[in-house]
């Protein structure tokens, strides 16, 4: 930093801004112009448009027709909307914490200096990069109530066959189980975080007589709390938009999806059906905006609480 | 594995009541438990891929055999050949590759420029704008999906690859973040020296930063490839014409249309996974570095 200031030419100031600063502003904006154009074209304008559509009746073929709050009122009485919302919230508030804790435990285990780490790492990572559709096909077959290998294996332990994809009570557990398989990359993110925890911190705690729990609670977890926070944010957004896994597992040739008794009907699936199967663009836009507001509230709450549990090392960069 | 020897060793130490070694034993027990759980989980993680491959090698009759066979009685290797004819496999792979290559080019060019502007040039308002830009990651795609569909439709882009490719030329906030993190670690002296030699910003980016940025760009290219390859919702919305389907979309819609020829669907899915898994084994280091870059510095 000091060298940079020393080497900078003496700035001639005019209106409080030096020529160098103005030149840098121009060049800087030029470099990031794709981002600015992209944000305007693919984010801000469509956002405002969908807000407008949410107050209209719009089927693409005829121009949008203003209906005020009607879409929102109709949603309030729409049973499937509430099913989709509650299913999605179950994923966010049940599957997500399970996902975080499970992956954290796995990362801790892998971090205990075991041999063959590279092999384990590869095994846990690969499912997360396989195409969801390709993997879901084998999962459908594994979960099959009649011919599925999962029921066969559970049968060895005397467990009665379960209709994983046909029993409304078991569809979500099946999806969460499959989701864990797809989410092994989080283990690697935590593992990378754990390996960054300075060894001397742990050693000095040991010298002070800290036991394993104390070391974990007072040093390791706080040190990787930013990583945990990051994965929570990324996964929350992912779970609110939960679509592909459930769609692939439940959609049939008529385009109906959602599993038995809508037990696997998630918010984004119902939104997709309204928008692209029934061409109720206004209705679907209202759904999108409700989702957006919920995501905003949840992430804002997370960011707000983060100051109480996320520990940032004061870094120079 | 010399685990039996280790075990008897531990037992001897324990029986001898050698308390000096007590801690050592505890460590070994803990490690042993870690091994057992990790190995068990690894088996569970590998199993679906194993089941995919073995089902792909079964005959139609063996697929429905009860109890299921854990090894195909007579491996049907020709199932793979049959699968590429059962669904237009190579057409879908070709489509996916075209979209992937163009998206990678767009992402690399745009994200490099944007990241450079955010990391290496100091201008007022830079940090605020960067946070605004990053926060767009949190916007659910559903909010922009419908208006974008309508715009693309007016432009005649529905049923073409354009809606899937064009946005990549306008940057991707997550990858910009990754590249920016990387660029921030390069000492300022390097650019200053080049500037004194009369290099422009573009010159610095090309001749000084780009060579250093190569590993990070490889990570971005890889992750982009994986994203395109896995994408389902995008192709589902925009690719109306069967001849333009990607492999992900094609696999699903084919399964819907022609019912379950399970062994052939499994064979096609196995083939669809091969490029990704091969790619991973050749570029493991790049993947792992990318994970640390996105994860840790977050």
Coordinates of C-alpha atoms in Angstrom, one line a residue:
Chain A
X1 CA 0.0 0.0 0.0
X2 CA 2.7 2.5 1.0
X3 CA 4.7 1.8 -2.1
X4 CA 1.6 2.5 -4.3
X5 CA 1.1 5.9 -2.7
X6 CA 4.7 6.7 -2.9
X7 CA 4.8 5.9 -6.6
X8 CA 1.6 7.7 -7.6
X9 CA 2.2 10.9 -9.3
X10 CA 1.2 14.0 -7.4
X11 CA -2.5 14.5 -8.1
X12 CA -3.7 17.9 -9.4
X13 CA -7.0 18.4 -7.7
X14 CA -9.9 20.2 -9.4
X15 CA -13.4 20.2 -7.8
X16 CA -12.2 17.9 -5.1
X17 CA -11.5 15.1 -7.6
X18 CA -8.1 14.6 -9.1
X19 CA -7.6 14.1 -12.9
X20 CA -6.3 10.6 -12.1
X21 CA -9.4 9.7 -10.2
X22 CA -11.7 10.9 -13.0
X23 CA -9.6 9.0 -15.6
X24 CA -9.8 5.9 -13.4
X25 CA -13.5 6.2 -13.0
X26 CA -14.0 6.3 -16.8
X27 CA -11.7 3.3 -17.4
X28 CA -13.2 1.4 -14.4
X29 CA -16.7 1.9 -15.7
X30 CA -15.6 0.9 -19.1
X31 CA -14.2 -2.4 -17.8
X32 CA -17.2 -3.3 -15.8
X33 CA -19.7 -2.1 -18.5
X34 CA -20.7 -5.7 -19.4
X35 CA -21.8 -6.0 -15.8
X36 CA -23.8 -2.8 -15.9
X37 CA -25.5 -3.6 -19.2
X38 CA -26.1 -7.1 -18.0
X39 CA -27.6 -6.0 -14.7
X40 CA -29.9 -3.6 -16.5
X41 CA -30.9 -5.9 -19.3
X42 CA -31.2 -9.2 -17.5
X43 CA -32.0 -8.1 -13.9
X44 CA -33.5 -4.7 -13.3
X45 CA -35.7 -4.3 -16.4
X46 CA -37.1 -7.9 -16.1
X47 CA -37.7 -7.4 -12.4
X48 CA -39.8 -4.3 -13.0
X49 CA -41.6 -6.0 -15.8
X50 CA -42.5 -9.0 -13.7
X51 CA -43.7 -6.7 -10.9
X52 CA -46.0 -5.1 -13.5
X53 CA -47.1 -8.4 -14.9
X54 CA -48.0 -9.5 -11.4
X55 CA -50.8 -7.0 -11.4
X56 CA -52.1 -8.1 -14.8
X57 CA -53.9 -11.0 -16.5
X58 CA -51.4 -12.0 -19.2
X59 CA -51.3 -15.1 -21.4
X60 CA -48.6 -13.8 -23.9
X61 CA -51.1 -14.0 -26.8
X62 CA -53.1 -11.0 -25.8
X63 CA -51.6 -7.9 -24.2
X64 CA -51.5 -7.7 -20.4
X65 CA -54.7 -6.6 -18.8
X66 CA -54.5 -4.7 -15.5
X67 CA -56.3 -6.6 -12.7
X68 CA -54.8 -4.9 -9.6
X69 CA -54.3 -7.2 -6.7
X70 CA -56.5 -10.0 -8.1
X71 CA -53.6 -12.4 -8.7
X72 CA -52.4 -12.0 -5.1
X73 CA -55.9 -12.5 -3.8
X74 CA -56.4 -15.6 -5.9
X75 CA -53.1 -17.0 -4.7
X76 CA -54.3 -16.6 -1.1
X77 CA -57.2 -19.0 -1.9
X78 CA -55.1 -21.4 -4.0
X79 CA -54.6 -24.6 -2.1
X80 CA -51.7 -25.8 -4.3
X81 CA -49.9 -22.5 -3.8
X82 CA -49.9 -23.1 0.0
X83 CA -48.8 -26.8 -0.5
X84 CA -45.9 -25.6 -2.7
X85 CA -44.9 -23.0 -0.2
X86 CA -45.0 -25.2 2.8
X87 CA -43.1 -28.0 1.0
X88 CA -40.5 -25.5 0.1
X89 CA -40.3 -24.1 3.6
X90 CA -39.8 -27.7 4.9
X91 CA -36.8 -28.0 2.6
X92 CA -35.4 -24.7 3.7
X93 CA -35.9 -25.1 7.4
X94 CA -35.5 -28.9 7.7
X95 CA -33.4 -30.2 4.8
X96 CA -31.0 -27.2 4.9
X97 CA -29.9 -27.5 8.6
X98 CA -29.6 -31.3 8.2
X99 CA -27.5 -30.7 5.1
X100 CA -25.2 -28.2 6.9
X101 CA -24.7 -30.3 10.0
X102 CA -24.2 -33.5 8.1
X103 CA -21.6 -32.0 5.8
X104 CA -19.9 -30.3 8.7
X105 CA -19.5 -33.6 10.6
X106 CA -18.2 -35.3 7.5
X107 CA -15.6 -32.5 7.0
X108 CA -14.5 -32.8 10.6
X109 CA -14.1 -36.5 10.2
X110 CA -12.1 -36.1 7.0
X111 CA -10.0 -33.5 8.6
X112 CA -8.7 -35.9 11.3
X113 CA -5.6 -36.6 9.2
X114 CA -6.9 -39.8 7.8
X115 CA -5.1 -41.6 5.0
X116 CA -6.5 -41.7 1.5
X117 CA -8.1 -38.2 1.9
X118 CA -7.9 -37.6 -1.8
X119 CA -9.9 -40.7 -2.5
X120 CA -12.7 -39.8 0.0
X121 CA -12.7 -36.3 -1.3
X122 CA -13.2 -37.5 -4.9
X123 CA -16.0 -39.9 -3.9
X124 CA -17.9 -37.2 -2.0
X125 CA -17.5 -34.6 -4.7
X126 CA -18.3 -36.5 -7.9
X127 CA -22.0 -36.8 -7.3
X128 CA -22.3 -33.0 -7.0
X129 CA -21.0 -32.5 -10.6
X130 CA -23.0 -35.3 -12.3
X131 CA -26.0 -34.1 -14.3
X132 CA -29.0 -34.2 -12.0
X133 CA -31.2 -35.8 -14.7
X134 CA -28.7 -38.7 -15.3
X135 CA -28.4 -39.4 -11.6
X136 CA -32.0 -39.0 -10.8
X137 CA -32.8 -41.8 -13.2
X138 CA -30.8 -44.2 -11.1
X139 CA -32.3 -42.8 -7.9
X140 CA -35.8 -43.4 -9.2
X141 CA -34.9 -47.0 -9.8
X142 CA -33.2 -47.3 -6.4
X143 CA -36.3 -45.9 -4.7
X144 CA -38.7 -48.0 -6.7
X145 CA -41.2 -49.6 -4.3
X146 CA -41.4 -52.9 -6.0
X147 CA -38.0 -53.5 -7.7
X148 CA -35.9 -51.0 -5.9
X149 CA -32.6 -52.0 -4.3
X150 CA -33.1 -49.8 -1.3
X151 CA -36.2 -51.7 -0.1
X152 CA -34.3 -54.9 -0.8
X153 CA -31.4 -53.8 1.4
X154 CA -33.7 -52.5 4.2
X155 CA -35.5 -55.9 4.0
X156 CA -32.3 -57.5 5.2
X157 CA -32.8 -55.7 8.4
X158 CA -36.5 -56.7 8.6
X159 CA -37.8 -53.3 7.4
X160 CA -41.0 -53.5 5.4
X161 CA -41.0 -52.1 1.9
X162 CA -41.5 -48.4 1.7
X163 CA -43.2 -46.6 -1.2
X164 CA -40.5 -44.0 -1.4
X165 CA -41.9 -42.2 -4.4
X166 CA -45.5 -43.2 -4.1
X167 CA -46.3 -42.7 -0.4
X168 CA -46.9 -38.9 0.3
X169 CA -45.1 -39.3 3.7
X170 CA -41.9 -40.7 2.2
X171 CA -41.4 -38.6 -0.9
X172 CA -39.8 -35.6 0.8
X173 CA -37.5 -37.8 3.0
X174 CA -36.4 -39.6 -0.3
X175 CA -35.7 -36.2 -1.9
X176 CA -33.7 -35.0 1.1
X177 CA -31.7 -38.3 1.1
X178 CA -31.0 -37.9 -2.6
X179 CA -30.2 -34.2 -2.0
X180 CA -27.5 -35.2 0.5
X181 CA -25.9 -37.3 -2.2
X182 CA -25.9 -34.3 -4.6
X183 CA -24.5 -31.9 -2.0
X184 CA -21.1 -33.5 -1.2
X185 CA -19.3 -30.4 -2.6
X186 CA -20.2 -28.7 0.7
X187 CA -18.1 -31.2 2.5
X188 CA -15.1 -30.0 0.4
X189 CA -15.9 -26.3 1.1
X190 CA -15.9 -27.0 4.9
X191 CA -12.8 -29.2 4.6
X192 CA -10.9 -26.4 2.8
X193 CA -12.1 -24.0 5.6
X194 CA -10.9 -26.4 8.3
X195 CA -7.5 -26.7 6.8
X196 CA -7.1 -22.9 6.9
X197 CA -7.6 -22.9 10.7
X198 CA -4.2 -22.0 12.1
X199 CA -2.6 -25.0 13.8
X200 CA -0.9 -22.7 16.4
X201 CA -4.2 -21.5 17.7
X202 CA -5.3 -25.0 18.4
X203 CA -2.0 -25.9 20.0
X204 CA -2.0 -23.0 22.3
X205 CA -5.5 -23.9 23.4
X206 CA -4.3 -27.4 24.1
X207 CA -1.5 -26.0 26.2
X208 CA -4.1 -24.1 28.2
X209 CA -5.8 -27.5 28.8
X210 CA -8.8 -27.2 26.4
X211 CA -10.5 -30.5 25.6
X212 CA -11.8 -31.6 22.2
X213 CA -15.2 -30.0 22.7
X214 CA -13.8 -26.7 23.9
X215 CA -11.4 -26.6 20.9
X216 CA -14.3 -27.2 18.5
X217 CA -16.7 -24.8 20.0
X218 CA -14.4 -22.0 20.9
X219 CA -11.8 -22.1 18.1
X220 CA -12.6 -24.3 15.1
X221 CA -16.3 -23.4 14.6
X222 CA -15.8 -19.6 15.1
X223 CA -12.9 -19.7 12.7
X224 CA -14.9 -21.4 9.9
X225 CA -18.2 -19.6 10.7
X226 CA -17.8 -17.3 7.6
X227 CA -17.6 -20.5 5.5
X228 CA -20.7 -21.9 7.2
X229 CA -22.5 -18.6 6.6
X230 CA -21.5 -18.6 3.0
X231 CA -22.9 -22.1 2.4
X232 CA -26.1 -21.3 4.3
X233 CA -26.7 -18.3 2.1
X234 CA -25.9 -20.2 -1.2
X235 CA -28.0 -23.2 -0.2
X236 CA -31.0 -21.1 1.1
X237 CA -31.3 -19.5 -2.3
X238 CA -30.9 -22.9 -3.9
X239 CA -33.6 -24.6 -1.7
X240 CA -36.1 -21.7 -2.3
X241 CA -35.7 -22.4 -6.0
X242 CA -35.8 -26.1 -5.6
X243 CA -36.9 -27.5 -8.9
X244 CA -34.9 -29.9 -11.0
X245 CA -34.5 -32.8 -8.6
X246 CA -38.2 -32.9 -7.7
X247 CA -39.3 -32.2 -11.3
X248 CA -37.2 -35.0 -12.8
X249 CA -38.3 -37.4 -10.1
X250 CA -42.1 -36.7 -10.5
X251 CA -42.9 -35.3 -13.9
X252 CA -44.8 -37.6 -16.2
X253 CA -45.4 -37.5 -19.9
X254 CA -48.5 -35.3 -19.6
X255 CA -46.3 -32.7 -17.9
X256 CA -48.0 -33.2 -14.5
X257 CA -45.6 -33.2 -11.6
X258 CA -45.5 -33.0 -7.8
X259 CA -45.8 -36.6 -6.8
X260 CA -48.6 -38.3 -4.9
X261 CA -51.1 -35.8 -3.3
X262 CA -48.7 -33.0 -4.3
X263 CA -46.3 -34.1 -1.6
X264 CA -43.4 -33.2 -3.9
X265 CA -45.0 -30.1 -5.3
X266 CA -42.5 -27.3 -4.7
X267 CA -43.0 -23.6 -5.1
X268 CA -40.9 -23.2 -8.3
X269 CA -42.6 -26.2 -9.9
X270 CA -46.0 -24.7 -9.4
X271 CA -44.7 -21.4 -10.7
X272 CA -43.3 -23.1 -13.8
X273 CA -46.6 -24.9 -14.4
X274 CA -48.6 -21.7 -14.2
X275 CA -46.2 -19.8 -16.4
X276 CA -45.2 -22.2 -19.1
X277 CA -47.9 -24.9 -19.1
X278 CA -51.0 -22.7 -18.5
X279 CA -49.5 -19.4 -19.7
X280 CA -50.8 -17.6 -16.6
X281 CA -47.9 -15.2 -16.8
X282 CA -49.4 -12.6 -14.5
X283 CA -50.3 -15.2 -11.8
X284 CA -46.8 -16.8 -12.0
X285 CA -45.2 -13.3 -11.8
X286 CA -47.1 -12.7 -8.6
X287 CA -45.8 -16.0 -7.3
X288 CA -42.3 -14.9 -8.2
X289 CA -42.6 -11.7 -6.3
X290 CA -43.9 -13.4 -3.2
X291 CA -41.0 -15.7 -3.4
X292 CA -38.6 -12.8 -3.8
X293 CA -39.9 -11.0 -0.8
X294 CA -39.7 -14.2 1.3
X295 CA -36.1 -14.8 0.2
X296 CA -35.3 -11.1 0.9
X297 CA -36.7 -11.4 4.4
X298 CA -34.9 -14.6 5.3
X299 CA -31.5 -13.5 3.9
X300 CA -31.9 -10.1 5.6
X301 CA -32.5 -11.9 8.9
X302 CA -29.5 -14.1 8.3
X303 CA -27.3 -11.2 7.5
X304 CA -28.6 -9.3 10.6
X305 CA -28.0 -12.2 12.9
X306 CA -24.6 -13.0 11.3
X307 CA -22.9 -10.3 13.4
X308 CA -23.7 -12.4 16.5
X309 CA -22.3 -15.7 15.3
X310 CA -20.0 -15.1 12.3
X311 CA -16.5 -14.3 13.3
X312 CA -14.3 -12.4 10.8
X313 CA -10.6 -12.3 11.3
X314 CA -9.3 -8.8 10.8
X315 CA -7.5 -9.3 7.6
X316 CA -5.3 -6.7 5.9
X317 CA -6.7 -7.4 2.5
Chain B
X1 CA -3.7 -51.9 6.0
X2 CA -1.9 -52.7 9.2
X3 CA -5.0 -52.1 11.2
X4 CA -5.0 -55.5 13.1
X5 CA -1.4 -54.9 14.2
X6 CA -2.3 -51.4 15.3
X7 CA -5.3 -52.7 17.2
X8 CA -3.2 -55.4 19.1
X9 CA -0.7 -52.7 19.8
X10 CA -3.4 -50.5 21.3
X11 CA -4.8 -53.4 23.3
X12 CA -1.3 -54.2 24.7
X13 CA -0.8 -50.6 25.7
X14 CA -4.2 -50.4 27.2
X15 CA -3.9 -53.6 29.2
X16 CA -0.5 -52.6 30.4
X17 CA -2.2 -49.5 31.8
X18 CA 0.5 -47.4 30.2
X19 CA -1.1 -44.0 30.9
X20 CA 1.6 -42.2 29.1
X21 CA 0.1 -43.7 26.0
X22 CA -3.5 -43.0 27.0
X23 CA -3.8 -40.0 24.8
X24 CA -2.3 -41.8 22.0
X25 CA -4.9 -44.6 22.3
X26 CA -7.7 -42.0 22.4
X27 CA -6.4 -40.4 19.3
X28 CA -6.2 -43.8 17.6
X29 CA -9.7 -44.8 18.6
X30 CA -11.0 -41.4 17.3
X31 CA -9.2 -41.9 14.0
X32 CA -10.6 -45.5 13.8
X33 CA -14.1 -44.2 14.2
X34 CA -13.5 -41.5 11.6
X35 CA -12.2 -44.2 9.2
X36 CA -15.3 -46.4 9.8
X37 CA -17.8 -43.6 9.3
X38 CA -16.0 -42.1 6.3
X39 CA -15.7 -45.5 4.6
X40 CA -19.3 -46.3 5.2
X41 CA -20.4 -43.0 3.8
X42 CA -18.1 -43.4 0.8
X43 CA -19.7 -46.8 0.1
X44 CA -23.1 -45.1 0.2
X45 CA -22.0 -42.3 -2.0
X46 CA -20.5 -44.7 -4.6
X47 CA -23.4 -47.1 -4.6
X48 CA -25.8 -45.1 -6.9
X49 CA -23.1 -44.8 -9.5
X50 CA -22.3 -48.5 -9.2
X51 CA -26.0 -49.3 -9.5
X52 CA -26.3 -47.1 -12.5
X53 CA -23.5 -48.9 -14.3
X54 CA -24.6 -52.4 -13.3
X55 CA -28.2 -51.8 -14.3
X56 CA -27.0 -50.4 -17.6
X57 CA -25.4 -53.8 -18.2
X58 CA -28.4 -55.9 -17.4
X59 CA -30.9 -57.4 -19.8
X60 CA -34.5 -56.2 -19.7
X61 CA -35.5 -59.3 -17.8
X62 CA -32.7 -59.0 -15.3
X63 CA -33.6 -55.4 -14.5
X64 CA -36.9 -56.6 -13.1
X65 CA -35.6 -59.7 -11.4
X66 CA -36.3 -60.1 -7.7
X67 CA -34.3 -60.1 -5.6
X68 CA -32.1 -57.7 -7.7
X69 CA -28.7 -59.0 -8.8
X70 CA -25.8 -57.1 -7.5
X71 CA -23.6 -58.1 -10.5
X72 CA -25.1 -58.5 -14.0
X73 CA -25.2 -62.2 -14.8
X74 CA -24.2 -61.6 -18.4
X75 CA -23.0 -58.0 -18.9
X76 CA -24.7 -56.5 -21.9
X77 CA -22.1 -54.2 -23.2
X78 CA -24.0 -53.6 -26.4
X79 CA -26.6 -51.7 -24.3
X80 CA -24.3 -48.6 -24.6
X81 CA -24.4 -48.8 -28.4
X82 CA -28.2 -49.4 -28.2
X83 CA -28.6 -46.4 -25.9
X84 CA -27.0 -44.0 -28.3
X85 CA -29.5 -45.1 -30.9
X86 CA -32.5 -45.3 -28.5
X87 CA -32.1 -41.6 -27.9
X88 CA -30.3 -39.3 -30.3
X89 CA -27.4 -39.3 -27.9
X90 CA -24.7 -37.7 -30.1
X91 CA -27.0 -35.0 -31.3
X92 CA -27.8 -34.0 -27.7
X93 CA -24.1 -34.2 -26.7
X94 CA -23.2 -32.0 -29.7
X95 CA -25.9 -29.4 -28.8
X96 CA -24.7 -29.4 -25.2
X97 CA -21.1 -28.9 -26.3
X98 CA -21.9 -26.0 -28.6
X99 CA -23.8 -24.2 -25.8
X100 CA -21.0 -25.0 -23.3
X101 CA -18.1 -23.8 -25.5
X102 CA -19.9 -20.5 -26.4
X103 CA -21.0 -19.9 -22.8
X104 CA -17.4 -20.6 -21.6
X105 CA -16.0 -18.0 -24.1
X106 CA -18.6 -15.4 -23.1
X107 CA -18.1 -16.0 -19.4
X108 CA -14.3 -15.9 -19.5
X109 CA -14.1 -12.7 -21.6
X110 CA -16.8 -10.8 -19.7
X111 CA -15.8 -11.9 -16.2
X112 CA -12.2 -11.1 -16.7
X113 CA -12.9 -7.6 -17.8
X114 CA -15.4 -7.0 -15.0
X115 CA -13.2 -8.5 -12.4
X116 CA -10.2 -6.4 -13.6
X117 CA -12.4 -3.2 -13.4
X118 CA -13.4 -4.1 -9.8
X119 CA -10.0 -5.3 -8.6
X120 CA -7.2 -3.4 -10.2
X121 CA -8.5 0.1 -11.0
X122 CA -9.4 2.4 -8.1
X123 CA -12.4 4.5 -8.8
X124 CA -14.9 6.2 -6.5
X125 CA -18.0 4.1 -5.8
X126 CA -16.3 0.9 -6.7
X127 CA -17.0 -1.1 -3.6
X128 CA -20.6 -0.1 -3.3
X129 CA -21.3 -1.1 -6.9
X130 CA -19.5 -4.4 -6.4
X131 CA -21.7 -5.2 -3.4
X132 CA -24.8 -4.3 -5.5
X133 CA -23.5 -6.5 -8.3
X134 CA -22.8 -9.4 -5.9
X135 CA -26.3 -9.1 -4.3
X136 CA -27.9 -10.0 -7.7
X137 CA -26.8 -13.6 -6.9
X138 CA -29.6 -13.7 -4.3
X139 CA -32.3 -12.8 -6.8
X140 CA -34.4 -15.9 -7.5
X141 CA -34.3 -16.7 -11.2
X142 CA -38.0 -17.1 -11.1
X143 CA -38.4 -13.3 -10.8
X144 CA -36.7 -12.5 -14.1
X145 CA -37.6 -15.8 -15.9
X146 CA -41.0 -14.8 -17.2
X147 CA -40.2 -11.3 -18.6
X148 CA -37.0 -12.7 -20.2
X149 CA -39.0 -15.5 -21.8
X150 CA -41.3 -12.9 -23.2
X151 CA -38.5 -10.7 -24.5
X152 CA -36.7 -13.6 -26.1
X153 CA -39.9 -14.7 -27.7
X154 CA -40.4 -11.3 -29.2
X155 CA -36.8 -11.5 -30.6
X156 CA -37.5 -14.9 -32.1
X157 CA -35.0 -16.6 -29.8
X158 CA -37.2 -19.3 -28.4
X159 CA -36.2 -22.6 -29.9
X160 CA -32.6 -21.3 -30.4
X161 CA -29.5 -21.6 -28.2
X162 CA -29.4 -17.8 -27.9
X163 CA -31.2 -17.4 -24.5
X164 CA -28.8 -19.9 -23.0
X165 CA -25.6 -18.3 -24.4
X166 CA -26.0 -14.6 -24.7
X167 CA -26.4 -13.7 -21.0
X168 CA -23.0 -15.2 -20.4
X169 CA -21.4 -12.4 -22.3
X170 CA -22.6 -10.0 -19.7
X171 CA -20.8 -11.5 -16.7
X172 CA -21.6 -13.8 -13.9
X173 CA -21.4 -12.3 -10.4
X174 CA -20.1 -15.4 -8.7
X175 CA -17.3 -15.9 -11.1
X176 CA -16.5 -12.2 -11.1
X177 CA -16.2 -12.5 -7.3
X178 CA -13.8 -15.5 -7.7
X179 CA -11.6 -13.7 -10.2
X180 CA -11.6 -10.5 -8.3
X181 CA -10.4 -12.3 -5.1
X182 CA -7.6 -13.8 -7.2
X183 CA -6.7 -10.4 -8.8
X184 CA -6.6 -8.7 -5.4
X185 CA -3.7 -11.0 -4.3
X186 CA -1.5 -9.9 -7.1
X187 CA 0.9 -7.1 -5.8
X188 CA 0.2 -3.6 -7.0
X189 CA 3.9 -3.2 -7.8
X190 CA 3.5 -5.4 -10.9
X191 CA 1.0 -3.1 -12.5
X192 CA 2.8 0.0 -11.4
X193 CA 6.0 -1.3 -13.1
X194 CA 4.1 -2.0 -16.3
X195 CA 2.5 1.4 -16.2
X196 CA 5.9 3.1 -15.9
X197 CA 6.9 1.2 -19.0
X198 CA 4.0 2.8 -20.7
X199 CA 1.5 -0.1 -20.7
X200 CA -2.2 0.7 -20.9
X201 CA -4.8 -1.0 -18.6
X202 CA -5.7 -3.4 -21.4
X203 CA -2.0 -4.1 -21.9
X204 CA -1.5 -4.8 -18.2
X205 CA -4.5 -7.1 -18.3
X206 CA -3.2 -9.0 -21.3
X207 CA 0.5 -9.2 -20.6
X208 CA 0.7 -9.1 -16.8
X209 CA -2.5 -10.3 -15.3
X210 CA -3.7 -12.9 -17.8
X211 CA -0.7 -15.3 -17.4
X212 CA -1.1 -15.1 -13.6
X213 CA -4.9 -15.5 -13.8
X214 CA -4.7 -18.7 -15.9
X215 CA -5.4 -21.1 -13.0
X216 CA -8.4 -19.1 -11.8
X217 CA -9.7 -18.9 -15.4
X218 CA -9.4 -22.6 -15.7
X219 CA -11.6 -23.0 -12.6
X220 CA -14.2 -20.6 -14.1
X221 CA -14.2 -22.5 -17.4
X222 CA -14.6 -25.8 -15.6
X223 CA -17.4 -24.7 -13.3
X224 CA -19.2 -23.0 -16.3
X225 CA -19.0 -26.3 -18.2
X226 CA -20.4 -28.2 -15.3
X227 CA -23.2 -25.7 -14.9
X228 CA -24.2 -25.8 -18.6
X229 CA -24.0 -29.6 -18.6
X230 CA -26.2 -29.9 -15.5
X231 CA -28.7 -27.1 -16.4
X232 CA -32.2 -28.4 -16.8
X233 CA -34.6 -25.5 -16.3
X234 CA -33.0 -23.2 -18.9
X235 CA -33.2 -25.8 -21.7
X236 CA -36.7 -26.9 -20.6
X237 CA -38.0 -23.3 -21.0
X238 CA -36.2 -22.2 -24.1
X239 CA -35.5 -25.3 -26.3
X240 CA -38.9 -26.1 -27.8
X241 CA -37.4 -28.0 -30.8
X242 CA -36.4 -31.7 -30.1
X243 CA -33.4 -31.4 -32.4
X244 CA -31.9 -28.7 -30.1
X245 CA -32.3 -30.5 -26.8
X246 CA -29.3 -30.8 -24.5
X247 CA -28.3 -34.1 -23.0
X248 CA -29.9 -33.2 -19.6
X249 CA -33.2 -32.2 -21.2
X250 CA -33.1 -35.1 -23.7
X251 CA -32.6 -37.8 -21.1
X252 CA -35.6 -36.7 -19.1
X253 CA -38.0 -36.0 -21.9
X254 CA -37.1 -39.3 -23.6
X255 CA -37.8 -41.2 -20.5
X256 CA -41.2 -39.5 -20.4
X257 CA -42.1 -40.1 -24.0
X258 CA -41.1 -43.7 -24.5
X259 CA -41.6 -45.2 -21.1
X260 CA -38.9 -46.9 -19.1
X261 CA -36.5 -49.0 -21.0
X262 CA -34.6 -48.9 -17.8
X263 CA -31.3 -50.5 -18.9
X264 CA -31.1 -48.3 -21.9
X265 CA -31.9 -45.1 -19.9
X266 CA -29.2 -46.2 -17.4
X267 CA -26.7 -46.8 -20.2
X268 CA -27.5 -43.4 -21.7
X269 CA -27.1 -41.7 -18.3
X270 CA -23.8 -43.5 -17.7
X271 CA -22.5 -42.2 -21.0
X272 CA -23.8 -38.7 -20.1
X273 CA -21.7 -38.8 -16.9
X274 CA -18.5 -40.0 -18.6
X275 CA -17.4 -36.6 -19.9
X276 CA -17.9 -34.9 -16.5
X277 CA -16.1 -37.7 -14.5
X278 CA -13.2 -37.9 -17.0
X279 CA -12.9 -34.1 -16.9
X280 CA -12.8 -34.2 -13.1
X281 CA -10.0 -36.8 -13.0
X282 CA -7.8 -34.8 -15.4
X283 CA -8.4 -31.4 -13.6
X284 CA -8.9 -32.4 -10.0
X285 CA -6.5 -29.8 -8.7
X286 CA -8.3 -27.0 -10.6
X287 CA -11.6 -28.1 -9.1
X288 CA -10.3 -28.3 -5.6
X289 CA -8.6 -24.9 -5.9
X290 CA -11.9 -23.4 -7.2
X291 CA -13.7 -24.7 -4.2
X292 CA -11.3 -23.1 -1.8
X293 CA -11.4 -19.9 -3.7
X294 CA -15.2 -19.6 -3.7
X295 CA -15.7 -21.1 -0.2
X296 CA -13.0 -19.8 2.1
X297 CA -12.7 -16.2 1.0
X298 CA -16.5 -15.9 1.2

